[in-house]
Amino acid sequence: MKFSWPKPLHGWRAFFGEVGVVLIGVLLALGAQQVADDIHWNTQTAEAREALKAELDHDLGTMTFRVAEQDCVDRRLNAVDSWVASWRAGRPITLTDDIHGISFYHVRSSVWDIVKSGQTAAQMPLDDQLDYARLYDVLMNLDRFQAQELDAWGTLNEFNGAHQLSDADLRLIHKQVLSIRSMSGNYVVNLHGLAETAARLGLKPDTLEMPDSAAQARFCGNILPAVAGVAR
C-alpha cells in the first residue's frame, strides 16, 4: 500500500507563507505585551520611588529634628544632675519648673511595607533595594530608641514638684538621665552614617516645624533657682 504525505491546498510555498504570517503576528503580540509590561513596571517603580522619597524625607527629618534638640536636652539633663546632687549633699534645691521633655515626630514605614510586600521592589536594582532596607532598618531602630527616651522623660516628670526624694528615687532619676544620654549618642552617630546612603537615593531630610513652640521654650529654659549658681 502506497502512503502519501498530505499536501497543502495551495502548495507548500503558500503554506509556509501563512505560517510565517502567524509567527510574526505572535512575535509582534509578545513584543507589544513586553513593551506594555515594561511601561507598566517603569510607571509603578517611579511612583513607588516618589512615595518612598516622601516617606524617607520625613523620617530623616524626624531624626534631624531630634538631633537639633540635643543642646536643650543636655542643658535639661545637667539641671537634673545638679538637682540630684543637691539632694545627695543634704542641701536640696527646688526646681523652678517641671522637667518636661523632648518634642518628637514618629518615623513612618507604611509605604515601604506596601512596596516590599508586592512585586514593585523586585523591579528595582538590588543595590537600591538594599539601600532602602538599610535606611528603614536603622530609622525604625532609632524610632524605638525615641520611644524608650520618651518613657525615660515620663519617669523623670513623675518627680515634678517632689518635696521628698529617697535614695531609691535618686538612683532611679540618675538611671533615666544616663539612659537618655546613651540614646542621644545613637541619633547623631546613626544619622551621620545614613547620609551617604540617603544621598545615593536622592533623599533630603524634611524641615519639620516645632509642634509646640511654647513647650519647647520651657524645655530649653533654665529650671534651676538662682541660688544654685547656674546662669539663666
CSV table of C-alpha atoms in Angstrom, one decimal:
chain,number,residue,atom,x,y,z
A,1,MET,CA,0.0,0.0,0.0
A,2,LYS,CA,1.5,3.3,-1.1
A,3,PHE,CA,1.5,6.1,1.6
A,4,SER,CA,1.3,9.8,0.5
A,5,TRP,CA,2.0,12.8,2.7
A,6,PRO,CA,-0.8,15.3,2.8
A,7,LYS,CA,-0.1,18.4,0.8
A,8,PRO,CA,-1.3,22.0,1.5
A,9,LEU,CA,-4.3,23.0,-0.6
A,10,HIS,CA,-2.4,25.9,-2.2
A,11,GLY,CA,1.1,24.5,-2.1
A,12,TRP,CA,4.0,24.5,0.3
A,13,ARG,CA,5.1,28.0,-0.5
A,14,ALA,CA,1.7,29.4,0.4
A,15,PHE,CA,1.6,27.2,3.5
A,16,PHE,CA,4.9,28.4,4.8
A,17,GLY,CA,3.9,32.0,4.0
A,18,GLU,CA,0.8,31.6,6.1
A,19,VAL,CA,2.7,30.0,8.9
A,20,GLY,CA,5.2,32.9,8.7
A,21,VAL,CA,2.5,35.4,9.0
A,22,VAL,CA,1.1,33.7,12.1
A,23,LEU,CA,4.5,33.5,13.7
A,24,ILE,CA,5.2,37.1,13.0
A,25,GLY,CA,1.8,38.0,14.5
A,26,VAL,CA,2.6,36.0,17.6
A,27,LEU,CA,6.0,37.6,18.0
A,28,LEU,CA,4.6,41.1,17.5
A,29,ALA,CA,1.9,40.4,20.1
A,30,LEU,CA,4.5,39.1,22.6
A,31,GLY,CA,6.7,42.1,21.9
A,32,ALA,CA,3.8,44.5,22.4
A,33,GLN,CA,3.0,42.8,25.6
A,34,GLN,CA,6.6,43.1,26.8
A,35,VAL,CA,6.6,46.8,25.9
A,36,ALA,CA,3.3,47.2,27.8
A,37,ASP,CA,4.7,45.3,30.8
A,38,ASP,CA,7.9,47.5,30.8
A,39,ILE,CA,5.9,50.7,30.7
A,40,HIS,CA,3.7,49.4,33.5
A,41,TRP,CA,6.6,48.4,35.8
A,42,ASN,CA,8.5,51.6,35.0
A,43,THR,CA,5.5,53.6,36.0
A,44,GLN,CA,4.9,51.6,39.1
A,45,THR,CA,8.6,51.8,40.1
A,46,ALA,CA,8.7,55.6,39.5
A,47,GLU,CA,5.6,56.1,41.6
A,48,ALA,CA,7.0,53.8,44.4
A,49,ARG,CA,10.3,55.8,44.4
A,50,GLU,CA,8.4,59.0,44.7
A,51,ALA,CA,6.3,57.7,47.6
A,52,LEU,CA,9.4,56.3,49.3
A,53,LYS,CA,11.2,59.5,48.9
A,54,ALA,CA,8.4,61.5,50.6
A,55,GLU,CA,8.2,59.0,53.5
A,56,LEU,CA,12.0,58.8,54.0
A,57,ASP,CA,12.5,62.6,53.7
A,58,HIS,CA,10.0,62.8,56.6
A,59,ASP,CA,11.7,60.1,58.5
A,60,LEU,CA,15.2,61.6,58.1
A,61,GLY,CA,13.6,64.9,59.1
A,62,THR,CA,12.4,63.3,62.4
A,63,MET,CA,15.9,62.3,63.4
A,64,THR,CA,17.4,65.7,62.2
A,65,PHE,CA,14.7,67.4,64.3
A,66,ARG,CA,15.7,65.2,67.4
A,67,VAL,CA,19.4,65.9,66.9
A,68,ALA,CA,18.7,69.7,66.7
A,69,GLU,CA,17.1,69.4,70.2
A,70,GLN,CA,20.3,68.0,71.7
A,71,ASP,CA,21.6,71.2,73.2
A,72,CYS,CA,18.3,71.7,75.1
A,73,VAL,CA,18.4,68.0,76.2
A,74,ASP,CA,21.9,68.4,77.5
A,75,ARG,CA,21.0,71.5,79.5
A,76,ARG,CA,18.0,69.9,81.0
A,77,LEU,CA,19.8,66.7,82.0
A,78,ASN,CA,22.6,68.8,83.5
A,79,ALA,CA,20.0,70.7,85.6
A,80,VAL,CA,18.5,67.3,86.7
A,81,ASP,CA,22.0,66.1,87.6
A,82,SER,CA,22.5,69.3,89.7
A,83,TRP,CA,19.1,68.8,91.4
A,84,VAL,CA,20.0,65.2,92.3
A,85,ALA,CA,23.4,66.3,93.6
A,86,SER,CA,21.8,68.9,95.8
A,87,TRP,CA,19.7,66.2,97.5
A,88,ARG,CA,22.6,63.9,98.0
A,89,ALA,CA,24.6,66.8,99.5
A,90,GLY,CA,21.8,67.4,102.0
A,91,ARG,CA,21.0,70.8,100.6
A,92,PRO,CA,18.1,70.1,98.3
A,93,ILE,CA,17.0,72.8,95.8
A,94,THR,CA,13.6,73.3,94.3
A,95,LEU,CA,13.3,73.3,90.6
A,96,THR,CA,11.5,76.4,89.2
A,97,ASP,CA,9.5,74.4,86.6
A,98,ASP,CA,8.6,70.9,85.5
A,99,ILE,CA,11.3,68.8,83.9
A,100,HIS,CA,9.3,68.4,80.6
A,101,GLY,CA,10.9,66.5,77.7
A,102,ILE,CA,11.6,66.4,74.0
A,103,SER,CA,9.2,67.2,71.2
A,104,PHE,CA,9.1,64.5,68.6
A,105,TYR,CA,7.8,63.1,65.4
A,106,HIS,CA,7.4,59.3,64.8
A,107,VAL,CA,9.1,57.5,61.9
A,108,ARG,CA,6.8,56.2,59.2
A,109,SER,CA,7.1,53.0,57.2
A,110,SER,CA,3.7,52.2,55.7
A,111,VAL,CA,4.9,53.0,52.1
A,112,TRP,CA,7.9,50.7,52.5
A,113,ASP,CA,5.7,47.9,53.9
A,114,ILE,CA,3.4,48.1,50.9
A,115,VAL,CA,6.3,48.3,48.3
A,116,LYS,CA,8.3,45.4,49.7
A,117,SER,CA,5.2,43.1,50.1
A,118,GLY,CA,4.4,43.5,46.3
A,119,GLN,CA,6.3,43.0,43.1
A,120,THR,CA,7.4,46.6,42.7
A,121,ALA,CA,10.5,46.4,44.9
A,122,ALA,CA,11.8,43.4,42.8
A,123,GLN,CA,11.8,45.7,39.7
A,124,MET,CA,14.4,48.0,41.3
A,125,PRO,CA,18.2,47.3,41.2
A,126,LEU,CA,19.3,45.1,44.1
A,127,ASP,CA,21.6,47.9,45.4
A,128,ASP,CA,18.7,50.2,45.7
A,129,GLN,CA,16.6,47.6,47.4
A,130,LEU,CA,19.4,47.1,49.9
A,131,ASP,CA,19.8,50.8,50.5
A,132,TYR,CA,16.1,51.3,51.2
A,133,ALA,CA,16.0,48.3,53.5
A,134,ARG,CA,19.1,49.6,55.4
A,135,LEU,CA,17.6,53.1,55.8
A,136,TYR,CA,14.3,51.7,57.2
A,137,ASP,CA,16.0,49.3,59.5
A,138,VAL,CA,18.2,52.0,61.1
A,139,LEU,CA,15.4,54.6,61.2
A,140,MET,CA,12.9,52.2,62.8
A,141,ASN,CA,15.5,51.2,65.3
A,142,LEU,CA,16.1,54.9,66.1
A,143,ASP,CA,12.3,55.4,66.5
A,144,ARG,CA,12.3,52.6,69.1
A,145,PHE,CA,15.1,54.5,70.9
A,146,GLN,CA,13.0,57.6,70.8
A,147,ALA,CA,10.0,55.7,72.3
A,148,GLN,CA,12.3,54.5,75.1
A,149,GLU,CA,13.6,58.0,75.6
A,150,LEU,CA,10.1,59.3,75.9
A,151,ASP,CA,9.4,56.7,78.6
A,152,ALA,CA,12.5,57.9,80.4
A,153,TRP,CA,11.4,61.6,80.3
A,154,GLY,CA,8.0,60.4,81.5
A,155,THR,CA,9.6,58.8,84.5
A,156,LEU,CA,11.6,61.9,85.3
A,157,ASN,CA,8.4,64.0,85.2
A,158,GLU,CA,6.8,61.8,87.8
A,159,PHE,CA,9.1,63.7,90.3
A,160,ASN,CA,7.9,67.1,89.3
A,161,GLY,CA,7.2,69.2,92.5
A,162,ALA,CA,8.6,66.4,94.7
A,163,HIS,CA,9.3,67.6,98.3
A,164,GLN,CA,10.9,64.3,99.4
A,165,LEU,CA,13.3,62.1,97.4
A,166,SER,CA,14.5,58.7,98.8
A,167,ASP,CA,17.8,57.1,97.8
A,168,ALA,CA,15.9,54.8,95.5
A,169,ASP,CA,14.2,57.8,93.9
A,170,LEU,CA,17.6,59.5,93.3
A,171,ARG,CA,19.0,56.3,91.8
A,172,LEU,CA,16.0,56.0,89.5
A,173,ILE,CA,16.4,59.6,88.4
A,174,HIS,CA,20.1,59.1,87.7
A,175,LYS,CA,19.4,55.9,85.8
A,176,GLN,CA,16.9,57.8,83.5
A,177,VAL,CA,19.4,60.5,82.9
A,178,LEU,CA,22.1,58.0,81.9
A,179,SER,CA,19.6,56.2,79.6
A,180,ILE,CA,18.7,59.4,77.8
A,181,ARG,CA,22.4,60.4,77.4
A,182,SER,CA,23.2,57.0,75.9
A,183,MET,CA,20.3,57.1,73.4
A,184,SER,CA,21.1,60.7,72.4
A,185,GLY,CA,24.5,59.5,71.1
A,186,ASN,CA,22.8,56.9,68.9
A,187,TYR,CA,20.9,59.6,67.0
A,188,VAL,CA,23.9,61.6,66.0
A,189,VAL,CA,26.1,58.6,65.1
A,190,ASN,CA,23.4,56.7,63.1
A,191,LEU,CA,22.1,59.8,61.3
A,192,HIS,CA,25.7,60.6,60.1
A,193,GLY,CA,26.1,57.0,59.0
A,194,LEU,CA,22.9,57.2,56.8
A,195,ALA,CA,24.0,60.4,55.0
A,196,GLU,CA,25.8,58.6,52.1
A,197,THR,CA,23.0,56.1,51.6
A,198,ALA,CA,20.4,58.8,51.6
A,199,ALA,CA,22.4,60.8,49.1
A,200,ARG,CA,22.6,57.8,46.7
A,201,LEU,CA,18.8,57.6,46.7
A,202,GLY,CA,18.3,61.4,46.2
A,203,LEU,CA,16.8,61.9,49.7
A,204,LYS,CA,16.8,65.1,51.7
A,205,PRO,CA,15.5,65.5,55.2
A,206,ASP,CA,12.3,67.5,55.6
A,207,THR,CA,12.5,70.6,57.8
A,208,LEU,CA,9.9,69.8,60.4
A,209,GLU,CA,8.2,72.5,62.4
A,210,MET,CA,8.2,72.6,66.2
A,211,PRO,CA,4.8,71.1,67.3
A,212,ASP,CA,4.6,73.4,70.4
A,213,SER,CA,7.0,76.3,70.4
A,214,ALA,CA,5.9,77.4,73.9
A,215,ALA,CA,6.5,74.0,75.4
A,216,GLN,CA,9.9,73.8,73.6
A,217,ALA,CA,10.9,77.2,75.0
A,218,ARG,CA,10.1,76.0,78.5
A,219,PHE,CA,12.1,72.8,77.9
A,220,CYS,CA,15.1,74.8,76.7
A,221,GLY,CA,15.0,77.2,79.6
A,222,ASN,CA,16.7,77.0,82.9
A,223,ILE,CA,14.9,75.3,85.8
A,224,LEU,CA,17.5,75.8,88.5
A,225,PRO,CA,17.0,78.5,91.1
A,226,ALA,CA,19.4,81.4,91.0
A,227,VAL,CA,20.9,80.2,94.3
A,228,ALA,CA,22.2,77.1,92.5
A,229,GLY,CA,24.9,79.3,90.9
A,230,VAL,CA,23.9,78.5,87.4
A,231,ALA,CA,23.3,81.3,84.9
A,232,ARG,CA,19.8,81.5,83.5
